[in-house]
Structures are given as C-alpha cells and as structure tokens.
Short mmCIF file of C-alpha atoms in Angstrom, two decimals:
data_model
loop_
_atom_site.label_atom_id
_atom_site.label_comp_id
_atom_site.label_asym_id
_atom_site.label_seq_id
_atom_site.Cartn_x
_atom_site.Cartn_y
_atom_site.Cartn_z
CA MET U 1 -7.02 -10.65 -13.35
CA GLU U 2 -8.65 -9.88 -16.66
CA LEU U 3 -12.21 -8.63 -16.73
CA ASN U 4 -14.36 -11.71 -17.03
CA SER U 5 -18.06 -11.34 -17.76
CA SER U 6 -18.65 -14.75 -16.22
CA ALA U 7 -17.33 -13.61 -12.83
CA ARG U 8 -20.07 -14.05 -10.33
CA PRO U 9 -21.68 -10.89 -8.98
CA ALA U 10 -22.16 -10.47 -5.28
CA VAL U 11 -25.14 -12.35 -3.90
CA ALA U 12 -27.99 -10.78 -1.92
CA PRO U 13 -28.24 -9.81 0.97
CA ILE U 14 -24.82 -8.21 0.59
CA THR U 15 -24.83 -4.45 1.19
CA ARG U 16 -24.38 -1.98 -1.64
CA GLU U 17 -20.95 -1.02 -0.26
CA GLU U 18 -19.91 -4.69 -0.08
CA ALA U 19 -21.19 -5.29 -3.61
CA ALA U 20 -19.09 -2.39 -4.89
CA ALA U 21 -15.99 -3.66 -3.06
CA TRP U 22 -16.63 -7.19 -4.37
CA ARG U 23 -16.82 -5.96 -7.95
CA GLN U 24 -13.65 -3.90 -7.44
CA LEU U 25 -11.86 -7.03 -6.24
CA GLN U 26 -13.08 -8.99 -9.25
CA THR U 27 -12.05 -6.29 -11.73
CA ASN U 28 -8.70 -5.52 -10.06
CA THR U 29 -9.74 -1.93 -9.29
CA PHE U 30 -9.85 -2.28 -5.49
CA PRO U 31 -7.43 0.22 -3.88
CA SER U 32 -3.89 -1.15 -3.72
CA LEU U 33 -0.44 0.36 -3.33
CA SER U 34 0.27 -0.50 -6.96
CA LEU U 35 -2.77 1.44 -8.12
CA GLN U 36 -1.93 4.36 -5.81
CA HIS U 37 1.68 4.36 -7.05
CA THR U 38 0.41 4.68 -10.62
CA PHE U 39 -1.33 7.96 -9.77
CA TYR U 40 0.96 9.21 -6.97
CA PRO U 41 4.46 7.79 -7.61
CA THR U 42 6.16 10.09 -5.11
CA MET U 43 3.71 9.24 -2.31
CA TYR U 44 3.42 5.45 -2.68
CA LEU U 45 6.23 2.92 -3.10
CA ASP U 46 6.31 0.40 -5.93
CA ARG U 47 7.03 -2.47 -3.52
CA HIS U 48 5.07 -4.11 -0.75
CA PRO U 49 6.07 -2.64 2.64
CA SER U 50 5.97 -5.96 4.51
CA CYS U 51 7.92 -8.20 2.14
CA GLY U 52 9.27 -6.12 -0.75
CA GLY U 53 7.14 -7.97 -3.31
CA PRO U 54 4.87 -6.36 -5.89
CA PRO U 55 2.26 -4.12 -4.23
CA ASN U 56 -0.59 -5.26 -6.49
CA LEU U 57 -3.98 -6.41 -5.23
CA ASN U 58 -3.36 -10.12 -5.78
CA HIS U 59 -0.05 -10.10 -3.92
CA SER U 60 -1.20 -7.85 -1.08
CA SER U 61 -4.49 -9.65 -0.44
CA TRP U 62 -3.59 -13.24 -1.32
CA GLU U 63 0.06 -14.12 -1.98
CA CYS U 64 2.01 -11.99 0.51
CA PRO U 65 3.84 -14.10 3.11
CA LYS U 66 3.69 -11.20 5.61
CA PRO U 67 0.36 -9.40 5.15
CA PRO U 68 -0.25 -6.68 7.73
CA ALA U 69 -3.31 -7.11 9.94
CA GLN U 70 -4.00 -10.66 8.67
CA LEU U 71 -2.55 -14.15 8.69
CA PRO U 72 -1.00 -15.28 5.41
CA ILE U 73 -2.98 -17.55 3.11
CA PRO U 74 -1.54 -21.07 3.40
CA SER U 75 -0.24 -22.24 0.00
CA PRO U 76 -1.58 -19.31 -2.06
CA SER U 77 -1.93 -19.90 -5.79
CA PRO U 78 -3.31 -18.03 -8.80
CA SER U 79 -6.06 -20.65 -9.13
CA GLY U 80 -6.99 -20.17 -5.46
CA TRP U 81 -7.23 -16.40 -5.96
CA LYS U 82 -9.41 -16.90 -9.04
CA ALA U 83 -11.62 -19.37 -7.17
CA ALA U 84 -12.00 -16.96 -4.25
CA LEU U 85 -13.07 -14.19 -6.61
CA SER U 86 -15.57 -16.52 -8.29
CA SER U 87 -17.21 -17.74 -5.09
CA SER U 88 -20.95 -17.27 -4.77
CA ALA U 89 -20.89 -18.01 -1.02
CA LEU U 90 -21.76 -14.91 1.00
CA ASP U 91 -19.32 -15.80 3.81
CA ASP U 92 -16.48 -16.22 1.30
CA GLN U 93 -17.27 -12.90 -0.36
CA ARG U 94 -17.49 -11.02 2.94
CA GLY U 95 -14.32 -12.69 4.19
CA LEU U 96 -12.30 -11.65 1.14
CA ILE U 97 -13.73 -8.12 1.20
CA ASP U 98 -12.84 -7.78 4.89
CA ARG U 99 -9.35 -9.19 4.31
CA ALA U 100 -8.66 -6.85 1.40
CA ARG U 101 -9.96 -3.83 3.33
CA ARG U 102 -7.88 -4.58 6.43
CA ILE U 103 -4.72 -5.12 4.42
CA ALA U 104 -5.27 -2.05 2.23
CA ALA U 105 -5.90 0.08 5.33
CA ALA U 106 -2.79 -1.26 7.07
CA ASN U 107 -0.67 -0.68 3.93
CA GLY U 108 -1.95 2.87 3.57
CA ALA U 109 -3.68 2.19 0.24
CA LEU U 110 -6.95 3.63 1.55
CA ASP U 111 -5.41 6.97 2.60
#
C-alpha cells in the first residue's frame, strides 16, 4: 500500500501502542516476514510458512488462505484490505491490529 495522507489516523481512546501499530499497518511498516527477510535474508524465508505465498503484510494478515493463529478472511480482496486500513471504527482498528500481531507472532516476524 502506498503512503496515503488521507488514510485515517487511529481514533481515541486507542492506546499509544495501538496507534503506533495502526499507523505501521497503514504505511506497510508493520513487522512481516518480508520486511525481516529484507534485513536478515539468512534468518527469514522469502515465502509464507503456511502456504508458500509472498510473506508480505497484506498477504500474511489478509489474503493468506492458511494464516497461523487466525481464521482466513472470507473472499479477501485488495479493496477489502484498503477499506480495513481506512476504517475509523475503533473495533475494526483493534481487530486488525490484534489479527496482524497474532499472525506476525505465529510466523516469527516479531522475534
């Protein structure tokens, strides 16, 4: 996802840690295996461990048919991912943050 100045910031009363994670999700800088592989190519694979797909944030958190620690998103699409990242609903933001954290932890991207 390209950096978009119109992306909605996290809404109050989200915690500072959640706000940082939300912004990382929106700017594609949230920890992912793809990002880790860029810096540590011998430690992190360049494929998703569950399905062999790309280990980027979008795939791991949204598109993967076999995400660890979570159920797959039914009928994932790029427009759905963009809509999720643009949501101003606190429950939606917290849900996506939690999902991304659980998947990243299970994949080893938070090590």
